[in-house]
PDB file of C-alpha atoms in Angstrom:
ATOM      1  CA  MET A  33       0.000   0.000   0.000  1.00 97.00           C
ATOM      2  CA  ARG A  34       1.351   3.390  -0.939  1.00 97.00           C
ATOM      3  CA  ALA A  35       0.252   6.790   0.242  1.00 98.00           C
ATOM      4  CA  VAL A  36       1.169  10.310  -0.684  1.00 98.00           C
ATOM      5  CA  VAL A  37       0.302  12.458   2.323  1.00 98.00           C
ATOM      6  CA  GLN A  38       0.115  16.221   1.921  1.00 98.00           C
ATOM      7  CA  ARG A  39      -0.387  18.819   4.637  1.00 98.00           C
ATOM      8  CA  VAL A  40      -3.091  21.137   3.316  1.00 98.00           C
ATOM      9  CA  THR A  41      -4.844  24.319   4.336  1.00 98.00           C
ATOM     10  CA  HIS A  42      -7.835  23.056   2.338  1.00 98.00           C
ATOM     11  CA  ALA A  43      -8.698  20.523  -0.363  1.00 98.00           C
ATOM     12  CA  THR A  44     -11.682  19.852  -2.605  1.00 98.00           C
ATOM     13  CA  VAL A  45     -12.657  16.895  -4.799  1.00 98.00           C
ATOM     14  CA  ASN A  46     -14.702  17.907  -7.844  1.00 98.00           C
ATOM     15  CA  ILE A  47     -16.645  15.428  -9.957  1.00 96.00           C
ATOM     16  CA  ASP A  48     -18.267  16.627 -13.187  1.00 94.00           C
ATOM     17  CA  HIS A  49     -17.062  20.157 -12.355  1.00 94.00           C
ATOM     18  CA  LYS A  50     -19.049  20.170  -9.098  1.00 96.00           C
ATOM     19  CA  PRO A  51     -17.671  19.990  -5.541  1.00 96.00           C
ATOM     20  CA  TYR A  52     -18.109  16.503  -4.114  1.00 97.00           C
ATOM     21  CA  SER A  53     -16.204  16.771  -0.839  1.00 98.00           C
ATOM     22  CA  GLN A  54     -13.881  19.186   0.900  1.00 98.00           C
ATOM     23  CA  ILE A  55     -11.761  19.665   4.001  1.00 98.00           C
ATOM     24  CA  GLY A  56     -10.089  22.544   5.779  1.00 98.00           C
ATOM     25  CA  GLU A  57      -6.708  22.262   7.492  1.00 98.00           C
ATOM     26  CA  GLY A  58      -5.493  18.693   7.617  1.00 98.00           C
ATOM     27  CA  LEU A  59      -4.127  15.923   5.428  1.00 98.00           C
ATOM     28  CA  MET A  60      -4.857  14.902   1.850  1.00 98.00           C
ATOM     29  CA  VAL A  61      -4.085  11.197   1.462  1.00 98.00           C
ATOM     30  CA  LEU A  62      -3.743   9.700  -2.001  1.00 98.00           C
ATOM     31  CA  LEU A  63      -3.923   5.927  -1.533  1.00 98.00           C
ATOM     32  CA  GLY A  64      -2.647   3.211  -3.874  1.00 97.00           C
ATOM     33  CA  ILE A  65      -3.510  -0.417  -3.144  1.00 97.00           C
ATOM     34  CA  ALA A  66      -1.392  -3.331  -4.400  1.00 96.00           C
ATOM     35  CA  PHE A  67      -2.712  -6.815  -5.092  1.00 95.00           C
ATOM     36  CA  GLU A  68      -0.820  -8.242  -2.082  1.00 95.00           C
ATOM     37  CA  ASP A  69      -2.042  -5.659   0.473  1.00 96.00           C
ATOM     38  CA  THR A  70      -3.921  -6.796   3.580  1.00 95.00           C
ATOM     39  CA  ALA A  71      -5.555  -5.473   6.740  1.00 95.00           C
ATOM     40  CA  ASP A  72      -2.074  -5.429   8.339  1.00 96.00           C
ATOM     41  CA  ASP A  73      -0.998  -2.799   5.797  1.00 97.00           C
ATOM     42  CA  ILE A  74      -4.056  -0.731   6.651  1.00 98.00           C
ATOM     43  CA  GLU A  75      -3.392  -0.892  10.396  1.00 97.00           C
ATOM     44  CA  TRP A  76       0.246   0.190  10.051  1.00 97.00           C
ATOM     45  CA  LEU A  77      -0.467   2.983   7.549  1.00 98.00           C
ATOM     46  CA  VAL A  78      -3.434   4.418   9.464  1.00 98.00           C
ATOM     47  CA  LYS A  79      -1.430   4.670  12.684  1.00 97.00           C
ATOM     48  CA  LYS A  80       1.511   6.279  10.860  1.00 97.00           C
ATOM     49  CA  ILE A  81      -0.625   8.849   9.060  1.00 98.00           C
ATOM     50  CA  ALA A  82      -2.725   9.807  12.093  1.00 97.00           C
ATOM     51  CA  SER A  83       0.417  10.204  14.234  1.00 97.00           C
ATOM     52  CA  LEU A  84       2.604  11.939  11.642  1.00 98.00           C
ATOM     53  CA  ARG A  85       3.944  15.096  13.290  1.00 98.00           C
ATOM     54  CA  VAL A  86       3.835  17.586  10.433  1.00 98.00           C
ATOM     55  CA  PHE A  87       1.899  20.484  11.977  1.00 98.00           C
ATOM     56  CA  ASP A  88       3.538  23.381  13.785  1.00 97.00           C
ATOM     57  CA  ASP A  89       3.448  23.729  17.548  1.00 97.00           C
ATOM     58  CA  ASP A  90       3.477  27.101  19.328  1.00 96.00           C
ATOM     59  CA  ASN A  91       7.202  27.426  18.590  1.00 97.00           C
ATOM     60  CA  GLY A  92       6.778  26.922  14.852  1.00 95.00           C
ATOM     61  CA  VAL A  93       8.263  23.412  14.968  1.00 96.00           C
ATOM     62  CA  MET A  94       6.544  20.521  13.148  1.00 97.00           C
ATOM     63  CA  ASN A  95       5.696  18.632  16.306  1.00 97.00           C
ATOM     64  CA  LEU A  96       1.933  18.007  16.174  1.00 98.00           C
ATOM     65  CA  SER A  97      -0.177  15.380  14.428  1.00 98.00           C
ATOM     66  CA  VAL A  98      -3.413  15.956  12.548  1.00 98.00           C
ATOM     67  CA  LYS A  99      -5.214  14.395  15.532  1.00 96.00           C
ATOM     68  CA  GLU A 100      -3.602  16.843  17.943  1.00 97.00           C
ATOM     69  CA  ILE A 101      -4.635  19.909  15.945  1.00 97.00           C
ATOM     70  CA  GLY A 102      -8.174  18.594  15.365  1.00 97.00           C
ATOM     71  CA  GLY A 103      -7.526  18.612  11.610  1.00 98.00           C
ATOM     72  CA  GLU A 104      -9.417  16.847   8.876  1.00 98.00           C
ATOM     73  CA  VAL A 105      -8.421  14.003   6.572  1.00 98.00           C
ATOM     74  CA  MET A 106      -9.430  13.368   2.968  1.00 98.00           C
ATOM     75  CA  VAL A 107      -8.656   9.988   1.358  1.00 98.00           C
ATOM     76  CA  VAL A 108      -8.693   9.548  -2.412  1.00 98.00           C
ATOM     77  CA  SER A 109      -7.993   6.211  -4.075  1.00 96.00           C
ATOM     78  CA  GLN A 110      -5.270   6.464  -6.715  1.00 94.00           C
ATOM     79  CA  PHE A 111      -4.220   3.245  -8.439  1.00 95.00           C
ATOM     80  CA  THR A 112      -1.554   5.124 -10.433  1.00 94.00           C
ATOM     81  CA  LEU A 113       0.596   5.204  -7.279  1.00 96.00           C
ATOM     82  CA  MET A 114       1.290   1.534  -8.017  1.00 94.00           C
ATOM     83  CA  ALA A 115       2.834   2.378 -11.410  1.00 93.00           C
ATOM     84  CA  SER A 116       5.965   0.625 -12.578  1.00 91.00           C
ATOM     85  CA  TYR A 117       7.959   2.797 -14.957  1.00 89.00           C
ATOM     86  CA  LYS A 118      11.170   0.806 -15.360  1.00 87.00           C
ATOM     87  CA  LYS A 119      10.527  -0.410 -18.914  1.00 86.00           C
ATOM     88  CA  GLY A 120       9.565   1.994 -21.670  1.00 87.00           C
ATOM     89  CA  ASN A 121       7.561   5.153 -21.205  1.00 91.00           C
ATOM     90  CA  ARG A 122       4.081   3.793 -20.604  1.00 92.00           C
ATOM     91  CA  PRO A 123       3.578   2.977 -16.916  1.00 93.00           C
ATOM     92  CA  SER A 124       2.430  -0.519 -16.025  1.00 93.00           C
ATOM     93  CA  TYR A 125      -0.176  -0.936 -13.298  1.00 93.00           C
ATOM     94  CA  ILE A 126       0.212  -4.697 -12.928  1.00 91.00           C
ATOM     95  CA  ARG A 127       0.833  -4.352  -9.158  1.00 92.00           C
ATOM     96  CA  ALA A 128      -2.398  -2.422  -8.572  1.00 94.00           C
ATOM     97  CA  ALA A 129      -5.160  -4.429  -6.946  1.00 95.00           C
ATOM     98  CA  LYS A 130      -8.243  -5.150  -9.026  1.00 95.00           C
ATOM     99  CA  PRO A 131     -11.456  -3.381  -7.954  1.00 94.00           C
ATOM    100  CA  GLU A 132     -12.953  -6.516  -6.373  1.00 95.00           C
ATOM    101  CA  SER A 133     -10.180  -6.503  -3.760  1.00 94.00           C
ATOM    102  CA  SER A 134      -9.150  -2.830  -3.730  1.00 96.00           C
ATOM    103  CA  ILE A 135     -12.620  -1.392  -3.081  1.00 96.00           C
ATOM    104  CA  PRO A 136     -13.110  -3.321   0.190  1.00 97.00           C
ATOM    105  CA  LEU A 137      -9.552  -2.454   1.302  1.00 97.00           C
ATOM    106  CA  TYR A 138     -10.083   1.225   0.440  1.00 97.00           C
ATOM    107  CA  GLU A 139     -13.343   1.285   2.406  1.00 97.00           C
ATOM    108  CA  GLN A 140     -11.663  -0.538   5.296  1.00 98.00           C
ATOM    109  CA  PHE A 141      -8.841   2.026   5.259  1.00 98.00           C
ATOM    110  CA  CYS A 142     -11.313   4.930   5.327  1.00 98.00           C
ATOM    111  CA  HIS A 143     -13.225   3.407   8.255  1.00 98.00           C
ATOM    112  CA  ALA A 144      -9.988   2.660  10.140  1.00 98.00           C
ATOM    113  CA  ILE A 145      -8.592   6.177   9.780  1.00 98.00           C
ATOM    114  CA  SER A 146     -11.972   7.629  10.700  1.00 98.00           C
ATOM    115  CA  ASP A 147     -11.972   5.502  13.878  1.00 98.00           C
ATOM    116  CA  GLU A 148      -8.370   6.500  14.638  1.00 97.00           C
ATOM    117  CA  MET A 149      -9.186  10.195  14.155  1.00 96.00           C
ATOM    118  CA  GLY A 150     -12.433  10.011  16.110  1.00 96.00           C
ATOM    119  CA  LYS A 151     -14.251  11.771  13.281  1.00 96.00           C
ATOM    120  CA  LYS A 152     -15.517  11.108   9.785  1.00 96.00           C
ATOM    121  CA  VAL A 153     -13.014  11.444   6.984  1.00 97.00           C
ATOM    122  CA  THR A 154     -14.001  12.690   3.550  1.00 97.00           C
ATOM    123  CA  THR A 155     -13.309  10.789   0.362  1.00 97.00           C
ATOM    124  CA  GLY A 156     -13.462  10.891  -3.364  1.00 94.00           C
ATOM    125  CA  VAL A 157     -15.423   8.346  -5.405  1.00 94.00           C
ATOM    126  CA  PHE A 158     -13.600   5.124  -6.166  1.00 89.00           C
ATOM    127  CA  GLY A 159     -12.972   4.802  -9.899  1.00 88.00           C
ATOM    128  CA  ALA A 160     -14.422   8.203 -10.796  1.00 92.00           C
ATOM    129  CA  HIS A 161     -12.584  10.856 -12.774  1.00 95.00           C
ATOM    130  CA  MET A 162     -11.916  13.492 -10.138  1.00 97.00           C
ATOM    131  CA  ASP A 163     -10.362  16.935 -10.200  1.00 97.00           C
ATOM    132  CA  ILE A 164      -8.614  17.669  -6.931  1.00 97.00           C
ATOM    133  CA  GLU A 165      -7.849  21.188  -5.810  1.00 97.00           C
ATOM    134  CA  LEU A 166      -5.633  21.714  -2.796  1.00 97.00           C
ATOM    135  CA  VAL A 167      -3.257  24.107  -1.168  1.00 98.00           C
ATOM    136  CA  ASN A 168      -0.216  22.177   0.024  1.00 97.00           C
ATOM    137  CA  SER A 169       0.946  23.997   3.128  1.00 97.00           C
ATOM    138  CA  GLY A 170       4.711  24.241   3.485  1.00 95.00           C
ATOM    139  CA  PRO A 171       4.871  22.422   1.122  1.00 96.00           C
ATOM    140  CA  VAL A 172       4.853  19.234   3.158  1.00 98.00           C
ATOM    141  CA  THR A 173       4.531  15.983   1.203  1.00 98.00           C
ATOM    142  CA  ILE A 174       5.395  12.552   2.619  1.00 97.00           C
ATOM    143  CA  CYS A 175       5.479   9.346   0.552  1.00 97.00           C
ATOM    144  CA  MET A 176       4.808   6.125   2.464  1.00 97.00           C
ATOM    145  CA  ASP A 177       4.935   2.483   1.421  1.00 96.00           C
ATOM    146  CA  THR A 178       3.914  -0.381   3.684  1.00 96.00           C
ATOM    147  CA  LYS A 179       6.452  -2.611   1.932  1.00 93.00           C
ATOM    148  CA  ASN A 180       9.206  -0.247   3.068  1.00 89.00           C
ATOM    149  CA  LYS A 181       8.523   0.052   6.822  1.00 81.00           C
ATOM    150  CA  GLU A 182      12.106  -0.063   8.014  1.00 72.00           C
TER     151      GLU A 182
END
């Protein structure tokens, strides 16, 4: 499982040129699910994301998590994070999980991070063409991969 986590001042998912969901200050999580991912990957990634200290404390030091600041989280499924680009110029998505396994894992991830945060998280629509608008604060962008925990 791969995630691109961005600290944002706000983010919006638009579908068909209309706002679908939005958040204020918090984290935008783009989530890629591989065919071999399991609930263990979800558990590890959720705890890491919710505890990631990327928000400033009173001294201007990134020392607070999204939970500690009462921030929001948006999760958008993005199979292209599983791209392999080693051969040629057209990415291969062979490692991406098929919808029959990725949809339940995506939903499980969203429920798990919502439980961890103690509040509902917003999402995009799985498989939809979405336009995402966000302001990356900092910028702060962290790439995470559950196959690279060490």
